[in-house]
Amino acid sequence: VQNGIADLSHFPPGVLRWEGLLRQTASDQGVSVIDLATIMTIESGGVMTIPGGEGEQCAMQIMFDFHGKRIPEGYPKVPESLLIPEVCVWVAADIIADYQATYPHNPTIWFAAYNGGPKAAQWFNGEISEEDYIAWINAHNGDGWEKAGIVKNYVSLAMNWRN
């Protein structure tokens, strides 16, 4: 931070393309622009139309089935709305704001939750064990060991970008 302004110069050009939108949305939602830029960097490198492997949408890789209700007023509550940059970044900021309210001052948990859902937040907060998280993923048609590894890697990357 220089002169009270977060320095984003270490982020890739694809993310810097959205710097104005990231800064405005972070300000509007009361979240860190660094956190939004970090998520965009990991999820897509700033490519707004990149599709995810599990139905995720936009540069922030948002799952409409879980977060479509967060689409702001004035936009249709349909998956395609997430391809609108303002909507995409707004929804991501809203997700982070919720996790920040639940787990204040712990960005490790915010990033775990963003990538792995509420159960990952419980795991990283010590409420459940890694084995419980893996069992939960396995019970919901996923590969628990793989997802646990992905979440750990995501958090590690996020904390490196954030710092």
GROMACS .gro file of C-alpha atoms in nm:
model
  163
    1VAL     CA    1   0.000   0.000   0.000
    2GLN     CA    2   0.139   0.335  -0.104
    3ASN     CA    3  -0.030   0.661  -0.003
    4GLY     CA    4  -0.329   0.458   0.112
    5ILE     CA    5  -0.374   0.292  -0.228
    6ALA     CA    6  -0.322  -0.083  -0.270
    7ASP     CA    7  -0.046  -0.158  -0.518
    8LEU     CA    8  -0.163  -0.405  -0.782
    9SER     CA    9   0.143  -0.377  -1.006
   10HIS     CA   10   0.257  -0.734  -0.928
   11PHE     CA   11  -0.062  -0.883  -1.074
   12PRO     CA   12  -0.069  -1.011  -1.434
   13PRO     CA   13  -0.176  -0.784  -1.722
   14GLY     CA   14  -0.504  -0.973  -1.769
   15VAL     CA   15  -0.605  -0.885  -1.415
   16LEU     CA   16  -0.476  -0.528  -1.436
   17ARG     CA   17  -0.708  -0.481  -1.732
   18TRP     CA   18  -0.991  -0.492  -1.476
   19GLU     CA   19  -0.819  -0.276  -1.213
   20GLY     CA   20  -1.079   0.004  -1.222
   21LEU     CA   21  -1.367  -0.240  -1.183
   22LEU     CA   22  -1.185  -0.433  -0.908
   23ARG     CA   23  -1.110  -0.113  -0.715
   24GLN     CA   24  -1.463   0.025  -0.747
   25THR     CA   25  -1.630  -0.302  -0.650
   26ALA     CA   26  -1.393  -0.356  -0.357
   27SER     CA   27  -1.474  -0.007  -0.234
   28ASP     CA   28  -1.851  -0.055  -0.281
   29GLN     CA   29  -1.850  -0.394  -0.106
   30GLY     CA   30  -1.599  -0.312   0.167
   31VAL     CA   31  -1.350  -0.582   0.070
   32SER     CA   32  -0.984  -0.571  -0.023
   33VAL     CA   33  -0.899  -0.503  -0.386
   34ILE     CA   34  -0.593  -0.723  -0.329
   35ASP     CA   35  -0.822  -1.014  -0.237
   36LEU     CA   36  -1.037  -0.965  -0.548
   37ALA     CA   37  -0.730  -0.938  -0.771
   38THR     CA   38  -0.586  -1.249  -0.607
   39ILE     CA   39  -0.899  -1.452  -0.677
   40MET     CA   40  -0.915  -1.332  -1.037
   41THR     CA   41  -0.547  -1.415  -1.087
   42ILE     CA   42  -0.585  -1.772  -0.964
   43GLU     CA   43  -0.923  -1.839  -1.124
   44SER     CA   44  -0.863  -1.703  -1.473
   45GLY     CA   45  -0.572  -1.463  -1.505
   46GLY     CA   46  -0.833  -1.202  -1.595
   47VAL     CA   47  -1.006  -1.382  -1.884
   48MET     CA   48  -1.370  -1.286  -1.830
   49THR     CA   49  -1.530  -1.554  -2.048
   50ILE     CA   50  -1.332  -1.857  -1.932
   51PRO     CA   51  -1.560  -2.154  -1.858
   52GLY     CA   52  -1.490  -2.376  -1.560
   53GLY     CA   53  -1.488  -2.754  -1.553
   54GLU     CA   54  -1.783  -2.778  -1.315
   55GLY     CA   55  -2.009  -2.509  -1.459
   56GLU     CA   56  -1.826  -2.208  -1.318
   57GLN     CA   57  -1.871  -1.878  -1.497
   58CYS     CA   58  -1.658  -1.568  -1.559
   59ALA     CA   59  -1.314  -1.455  -1.450
   60MET     CA   60  -1.399  -1.528  -1.086
   61GLN     CA   61  -1.523  -1.883  -1.166
   62ILE     CA   62  -1.858  -1.846  -0.988
   63MET     CA   63  -2.099  -2.138  -0.966
   64PHE     CA   64  -2.441  -2.003  -1.065
   65ASP     CA   65  -2.626  -2.285  -0.885
   66PHE     CA   66  -2.477  -2.173  -0.553
   67HIS     CA   67  -2.438  -1.799  -0.604
   68GLY     CA   68  -2.688  -1.693  -0.871
   69LYS     CA   69  -2.902  -1.539  -0.599
   70ARG     CA   70  -2.623  -1.288  -0.539
   71ILE     CA   71  -2.661  -1.131  -0.885
   72PRO     CA   72  -2.744  -0.766  -0.814
   73GLU     CA   73  -3.076  -0.599  -0.882
   74GLY     CA   74  -3.122  -0.488  -1.240
   75TYR     CA   75  -2.970  -0.802  -1.392
   76PRO     CA   76  -3.154  -1.124  -1.481
   77LYS     CA   77  -3.085  -1.412  -1.243
   78VAL     CA   78  -2.947  -1.635  -1.521
   79PRO     CA   79  -2.599  -1.788  -1.565
   80GLU     CA   80  -2.520  -1.558  -1.858
   81SER     CA   81  -2.540  -1.255  -1.628
   82LEU     CA   82  -2.220  -1.375  -1.463
   83LEU     CA   83  -2.040  -1.307  -1.793
   84ILE     CA   84  -2.105  -0.934  -1.743
   85PRO     CA   85  -1.782  -0.812  -1.582
   86GLU     CA   86  -1.956  -0.586  -1.328
   87VAL     CA   87  -2.182  -0.871  -1.218
   88CYS     CA   88  -1.901  -1.126  -1.205
   89VAL     CA   89  -1.679  -0.915  -0.982
   90TRP     CA   90  -1.973  -0.794  -0.769
   91VAL     CA   91  -2.081  -1.150  -0.690
   92ALA     CA   92  -1.724  -1.253  -0.604
   93ALA     CA   93  -1.691  -0.954  -0.370
   94ASP     CA   94  -2.024  -1.043  -0.210
   95ILE     CA   95  -1.902  -1.398  -0.145
   96ILE     CA   96  -1.578  -1.271   0.011
   97ALA     CA   97  -1.768  -1.014   0.220
   98ASP     CA   98  -1.984  -1.292   0.365
   99TYR     CA   99  -1.682  -1.501   0.458
  100GLN     CA  100  -1.507  -1.197   0.606
  101ALA     CA  101  -1.812  -1.130   0.824
  102THR     CA  102  -1.818  -1.492   0.943
  103TYR     CA  103  -1.440  -1.534   0.987
  104PRO     CA  104  -1.300  -1.184   1.045
  105HIS     CA  105  -0.925  -1.130   1.011
  106ASN     CA  106  -0.850  -1.472   0.861
  107PRO     CA  107  -0.791  -1.457   0.485
  108THR     CA  108  -0.676  -1.820   0.481
  109ILE     CA  109  -1.034  -1.922   0.563
  110TRP     CA  110  -1.184  -1.679   0.310
  111PHE     CA  111  -0.980  -1.827   0.028
  112ALA     CA  112  -1.045  -2.186   0.139
  113ALA     CA  113  -1.417  -2.113   0.147
  114TYR     CA  114  -1.414  -1.933  -0.188
  115ASN     CA  115  -1.260  -2.236  -0.355
  116GLY     CA  116  -1.397  -2.522  -0.146
  117GLY     CA  117  -1.723  -2.393  -0.005
  118PRO     CA  118  -1.849  -2.356   0.352
  119LYS     CA  119  -1.718  -2.698   0.457
  120ALA     CA  120  -1.366  -2.591   0.358
  121ALA     CA  121  -1.408  -2.285   0.579
  122GLN     CA  122  -1.503  -2.512   0.869
  123TRP     CA  123  -1.198  -2.729   0.798
  124PHE     CA  124  -0.953  -2.437   0.784
  125ASN     CA  125  -1.114  -2.290   1.097
  126GLY     CA  126  -1.060  -2.616   1.288
  127GLU     CA  127  -1.431  -2.692   1.324
  128ILE     CA  128  -1.397  -3.017   1.129
  129SER     CA  129  -1.095  -3.226   1.035
  130GLU     CA  130  -0.944  -3.265   0.689
  131GLU     CA  131  -1.074  -3.624   0.695
  132ASP     CA  132  -1.428  -3.495   0.765
  133TYR     CA  133  -1.398  -3.257   0.470
  134ILE     CA  134  -1.277  -3.537   0.244
  135ALA     CA  135  -1.560  -3.765   0.360
  136TRP     CA  136  -1.814  -3.489   0.296
  137ILE     CA  137  -1.683  -3.434  -0.060
  138ASN     CA  138  -1.682  -3.810  -0.123
  139ALA     CA  139  -2.043  -3.833  -0.003
  140HIS     CA  140  -2.142  -3.561  -0.251
  141ASN     CA  141  -2.011  -3.729  -0.565
  142GLY     CA  142  -1.664  -3.580  -0.558
  143ASP     CA  143  -1.309  -3.697  -0.509
  144GLY     CA  144  -1.238  -3.578  -0.156
  145TRP     CA  145  -0.862  -3.628  -0.163
  146GLU     CA  146  -0.831  -3.441  -0.493
  147LYS     CA  147  -1.051  -3.151  -0.378
  148ALA     CA  148  -0.868  -3.123  -0.045
  149GLY     CA  149  -0.541  -3.094  -0.238
  150ILE     CA  150  -0.690  -2.833  -0.467
  151VAL     CA  151  -0.814  -2.625  -0.174
  152LYS     CA  152  -0.474  -2.641   0.001
  153ASN     CA  153  -0.297  -2.538  -0.319
  154TYR     CA  154  -0.549  -2.259  -0.380
  155VAL     CA  155  -0.499  -2.118  -0.031
  156SER     CA  156  -0.121  -2.134  -0.066
  157LEU     CA  157  -0.132  -1.953  -0.401
  158ALA     CA  158  -0.377  -1.696  -0.268
  159MET     CA  159  -0.168  -1.613   0.036
  160ASN     CA  160   0.141  -1.577  -0.185
  161TRP     CA  161  -0.038  -1.340  -0.424
  162ARG     CA  162  -0.197  -1.151  -0.136
  163ASN     CA  163   0.137  -1.090   0.034
   0.00000   0.00000   0.00000
